[in-house]
């Protein structure tokens, strides 16, 4: 971790790329320790597992996302317009129904008022008939008394 070689290869080993490492060793006895260290380092580097990620053009991704957003926005606008049109039709139908209901209610009120006036007129005519009947009876009694027919007057 602290070697100069690790620092030099830092981007290649731990980065987003594939790395090929060639290790050269010496057959001389005097370089055995250095050769063993190089082989150990190569073995450790070989055991590093990276998941390479494909570099993408962020501008193209943003452009694609923007296009998808525009398409979705247009679809939402069409849906909104359809809903507004449907709501307008429902309001219009409700308005027609409302005016019809109001007209029917007004007609019922007029019918009730007419019935009340007719009932009042019937009551007045009944009272007038009773008054006429009473007046007729009184006149008949007076006629009977005037003709000195007391028996007929008592029957009335």
mmCIF file of C-alpha atoms in Angstrom:
data_model
loop_
_atom_site.group_PDB
_atom_site.id
_atom_site.type_symbol
_atom_site.label_atom_id
_atom_site.label_comp_id
_atom_site.label_asym_id
_atom_site.label_seq_id
_atom_site.Cartn_x
_atom_site.Cartn_y
_atom_site.Cartn_z
ATOM 1 C CA UNK A 1 0.000 0.000 0.000
ATOM 2 C CA UNK A 2 2.818 2.352 0.718
ATOM 3 C CA UNK A 3 5.003 1.530 -2.267
ATOM 4 C CA UNK A 4 5.735 3.909 -5.100
ATOM 5 C CA UNK A 5 4.485 1.332 -7.582
ATOM 6 C CA UNK A 6 1.066 1.214 -5.888
ATOM 7 C CA UNK A 7 0.827 4.994 -6.083
ATOM 8 C CA UNK A 8 1.763 4.953 -9.754
ATOM 9 C CA UNK A 9 -0.766 2.254 -10.618
ATOM 10 C CA UNK A 10 -3.509 3.562 -8.280
ATOM 11 C CA UNK A 11 -5.872 4.652 -11.058
ATOM 12 C CA UNK A 12 -5.275 1.497 -13.065
ATOM 13 C CA UNK A 13 -5.628 -1.027 -10.243
ATOM 14 C CA UNK A 14 -8.537 0.476 -8.353
ATOM 15 C CA UNK A 15 -10.028 2.482 -11.145
ATOM 16 C CA UNK A 16 -12.512 1.826 -13.854
ATOM 17 C CA UNK A 17 -10.260 -0.081 -16.220
ATOM 18 C CA UNK A 18 -8.683 -3.470 -16.855
ATOM 19 C CA UNK A 19 -5.032 -3.776 -15.966
ATOM 20 C CA UNK A 20 -2.410 -6.204 -17.222
ATOM 21 C CA UNK A 21 0.586 -6.618 -14.956
ATOM 22 C CA UNK A 22 3.828 -8.144 -16.128
ATOM 23 C CA UNK A 23 6.285 -9.025 -13.362
ATOM 24 C CA UNK A 24 9.898 -9.614 -14.179
ATOM 25 C CA UNK A 25 12.083 -11.470 -11.744
ATOM 26 C CA UNK A 26 15.767 -12.157 -11.593
ATOM 27 C CA UNK A 27 17.229 -15.685 -11.412
ATOM 28 C CA UNK A 28 20.195 -14.397 -9.437
ATOM 29 C CA UNK A 29 20.500 -15.400 -5.787
ATOM 30 C CA UNK A 30 21.250 -11.887 -4.744
ATOM 31 C CA UNK A 31 17.823 -10.656 -6.008
ATOM 32 C CA UNK A 32 15.686 -13.429 -4.435
ATOM 33 C CA UNK A 33 14.135 -11.133 -1.800
ATOM 34 C CA UNK A 34 13.220 -8.498 -4.403
ATOM 35 C CA UNK A 35 11.813 -11.136 -6.774
ATOM 36 C CA UNK A 36 9.665 -12.624 -3.962
ATOM 37 C CA UNK A 37 8.332 -9.150 -3.082
ATOM 38 C CA UNK A 38 7.469 -8.487 -6.755
ATOM 39 C CA UNK A 39 5.633 -11.833 -7.017
ATOM 40 C CA UNK A 40 3.713 -11.171 -3.759
ATOM 41 C CA UNK A 41 2.735 -7.709 -5.034
ATOM 42 C CA UNK A 42 1.556 -9.142 -8.373
ATOM 43 C CA UNK A 43 -0.451 -11.813 -6.529
ATOM 44 C CA UNK A 44 -2.158 -9.176 -4.343
ATOM 45 C CA UNK A 45 -2.888 -7.027 -7.383
ATOM 46 C CA UNK A 46 -4.330 -10.067 -9.163
ATOM 47 C CA UNK A 47 -6.733 -10.717 -6.266
ATOM 48 C CA UNK A 48 -8.211 -7.209 -6.497
ATOM 49 C CA UNK A 49 -11.693 -7.497 -8.012
ATOM 50 C CA UNK A 50 -13.219 -4.413 -9.557
ATOM 51 C CA UNK A 51 -16.556 -4.020 -11.224
ATOM 52 C CA UNK A 52 -15.985 -2.003 -14.315
ATOM 53 C CA UNK A 53 -18.646 0.567 -15.079
ATOM 54 C CA UNK A 54 -19.204 1.725 -18.597
ATOM 55 C CA UNK A 55 -18.528 5.417 -18.943
ATOM 56 C CA UNK A 56 -21.611 7.114 -20.249
ATOM 57 C CA UNK A 57 -22.140 10.428 -21.849
ATOM 58 C CA UNK A 58 -24.062 12.378 -19.225
ATOM 59 C CA UNK A 59 -25.143 14.931 -21.853
ATOM 60 C CA UNK A 60 -26.858 12.201 -23.896
ATOM 61 C CA UNK A 61 -28.515 10.799 -20.765
ATOM 62 C CA UNK A 62 -29.792 14.248 -19.788
ATOM 63 C CA UNK A 63 -31.085 14.804 -23.314
ATOM 64 C CA UNK A 64 -32.865 11.422 -23.264
ATOM 65 C CA UNK A 65 -34.358 12.134 -19.836
ATOM 66 C CA UNK A 66 -35.508 15.560 -21.026
ATOM 67 C CA UNK A 67 -37.217 13.999 -24.063
ATOM 68 C CA UNK A 68 -38.966 11.417 -21.870
ATOM 69 C CA UNK A 69 -40.094 14.204 -19.541
ATOM 70 C CA UNK A 70 -41.483 16.208 -22.486
ATOM 71 C CA UNK A 71 -43.391 13.172 -23.761
ATOM 72 C CA UNK A 72 -44.824 12.484 -20.305
ATOM 73 C CA UNK A 73 -45.713 16.158 -19.883
ATOM 74 C CA UNK A 74 -47.604 16.153 -23.193
ATOM 75 C CA UNK A 75 -49.459 12.988 -22.173
ATOM 76 C CA UNK A 76 -50.418 14.546 -18.838
ATOM 77 C CA UNK A 77 -51.603 17.710 -20.622
ATOM 78 C CA UNK A 78 -53.793 15.635 -22.970
ATOM 79 C CA UNK A 79 -55.226 13.746 -20.000
ATOM 80 C CA UNK A 80 -55.895 17.035 -18.182
ATOM 81 C CA UNK A 81 -57.639 18.503 -21.237
ATOM 82 C CA UNK A 82 -59.812 15.397 -21.559
ATOM 83 C CA UNK A 83 -60.749 15.598 -17.879
ATOM 84 C CA UNK A 84 -61.572 19.301 -18.174
ATOM 85 C CA UNK A 85 -63.752 18.611 -21.199
ATOM 86 C CA UNK A 86 -65.531 15.815 -19.348
ATOM 87 C CA UNK A 87 -66.004 18.047 -16.298
ATOM 88 C CA UNK A 88 -67.470 20.785 -18.523
ATOM 89 C CA UNK A 89 -69.909 18.317 -20.042
ATOM 90 C CA UNK A 90 -70.905 17.120 -16.576
ATOM 91 C CA UNK A 91 -71.363 20.718 -15.378
ATOM 92 C CA UNK A 92 -73.511 21.477 -18.413
ATOM 93 C CA UNK A 93 -75.627 18.371 -17.820
ATOM 94 C CA UNK A 94 -75.869 19.201 -14.121
ATOM 95 C CA UNK A 95 -76.893 22.762 -15.004
ATOM 96 C CA UNK A 96 -79.635 21.467 -17.283
ATOM 97 C CA UNK A 97 -80.787 19.043 -14.630
ATOM 98 C CA UNK A 98 -80.674 21.833 -12.070
ATOM 99 C CA UNK A 99 -82.822 24.147 -14.179
ATOM 100 C CA UNK A 100 -85.260 21.300 -14.802
ATOM 101 C CA UNK A 101 -85.465 20.560 -11.067
ATOM 102 C CA UNK A 102 -85.942 24.247 -10.296
ATOM 103 C CA UNK A 103 -88.712 24.507 -12.911
ATOM 104 C CA UNK A 104 -90.464 21.443 -11.468
ATOM 105 C CA UNK A 105 -90.180 22.844 -7.931
ATOM 106 C CA UNK A 106 -91.631 26.186 -9.062
ATOM 107 C CA UNK A 107 -94.499 24.373 -10.783
ATOM 108 C CA UNK A 108 -95.248 22.458 -7.566
ATOM 109 C CA UNK A 109 -95.208 25.687 -5.553
ATOM 110 C CA UNK A 110 -97.645 27.292 -7.999
ATOM 111 C CA UNK A 111 -99.920 24.239 -7.805
ATOM 112 C CA UNK A 112 -99.918 24.395 -3.989
ATOM 113 C CA UNK A 113 -100.734 28.106 -4.030
ATOM 114 C CA UNK A 114 -103.582 27.467 -6.489
ATOM 115 C CA UNK A 115 -104.939 24.659 -4.281
ATOM 116 C CA UNK A 116 -104.768 26.907 -1.209
ATOM 117 C CA UNK A 117 -106.681 29.689 -3.048
ATOM 118 C CA UNK A 118 -109.321 27.188 -4.213
ATOM 119 C CA UNK A 119 -109.713 25.838 -0.657
ATOM 120 C CA UNK A 120 -110.136 29.386 0.662
ATOM 121 C CA UNK A 121 -112.722 30.089 -2.045
ATOM 122 C CA UNK A 122 -114.602 26.887 -1.167
ATOM 123 C CA UNK A 123 -114.610 27.904 2.521
ATOM 124 C CA UNK A 124 -115.991 31.370 1.627
ATOM 125 C CA UNK A 125 -118.685 29.879 -0.597
ATOM 126 C CA UNK A 126 -119.631 27.361 2.134
ATOM 127 C CA UNK A 127 -119.939 30.215 4.602
ATOM 128 C CA UNK A 128 -122.036 32.187 2.106
ATOM 129 C CA UNK A 129 -124.274 29.148 1.475
ATOM 130 C CA UNK A 130 -124.736 28.629 5.219
ATOM 131 C CA UNK A 131 -125.593 32.313 5.595
ATOM 132 C CA UNK A 132 -128.074 32.074 2.699
ATOM 133 C CA UNK A 133 -129.592 28.909 4.124
ATOM 134 C CA UNK A 134 -129.948 30.576 7.511
ATOM 135 C CA UNK A 135 -131.463 33.661 5.885
ATOM 136 C CA UNK A 136 -133.863 31.481 3.843
ATOM 137 C CA UNK A 137 -134.921 29.633 6.971
ATOM 138 C CA UNK A 138 -135.454 32.891 8.835
ATOM 139 C CA UNK A 139 -137.475 34.258 5.928
ATOM 140 C CA UNK A 140 -139.599 31.092 5.798
ATOM 141 C CA UNK A 141 -140.234 31.320 9.557
ATOM 142 C CA UNK A 142 -141.239 34.961 9.213
ATOM 143 C CA UNK A 143 -143.567 34.124 6.328
ATOM 144 C CA UNK A 144 -145.118 31.336 8.330
ATOM 145 C CA UNK A 145 -145.554 33.627 11.328
ATOM 146 C CA UNK A 146 -146.971 36.357 9.139
ATOM 147 C CA UNK A 147 -149.551 33.949 7.784
ATOM 148 C CA UNK A 148 -150.305 32.989 11.383
ATOM 149 C CA UNK A 149 -149.373 29.387 10.732
ATOM 150 C CA UNK A 150 -147.497 28.674 14.005
ATOM 151 C CA UNK A 151 -147.464 24.966 13.457
ATOM 152 C CA UNK A 152 -145.567 25.415 10.161
ATOM 153 C CA UNK A 153 -143.224 27.926 11.800
ATOM 154 C CA UNK A 154 -142.334 25.412 14.504
ATOM 155 C CA UNK A 155 -141.601 22.750 11.925
ATOM 156 C CA UNK A 156 -139.137 25.018 10.193
#
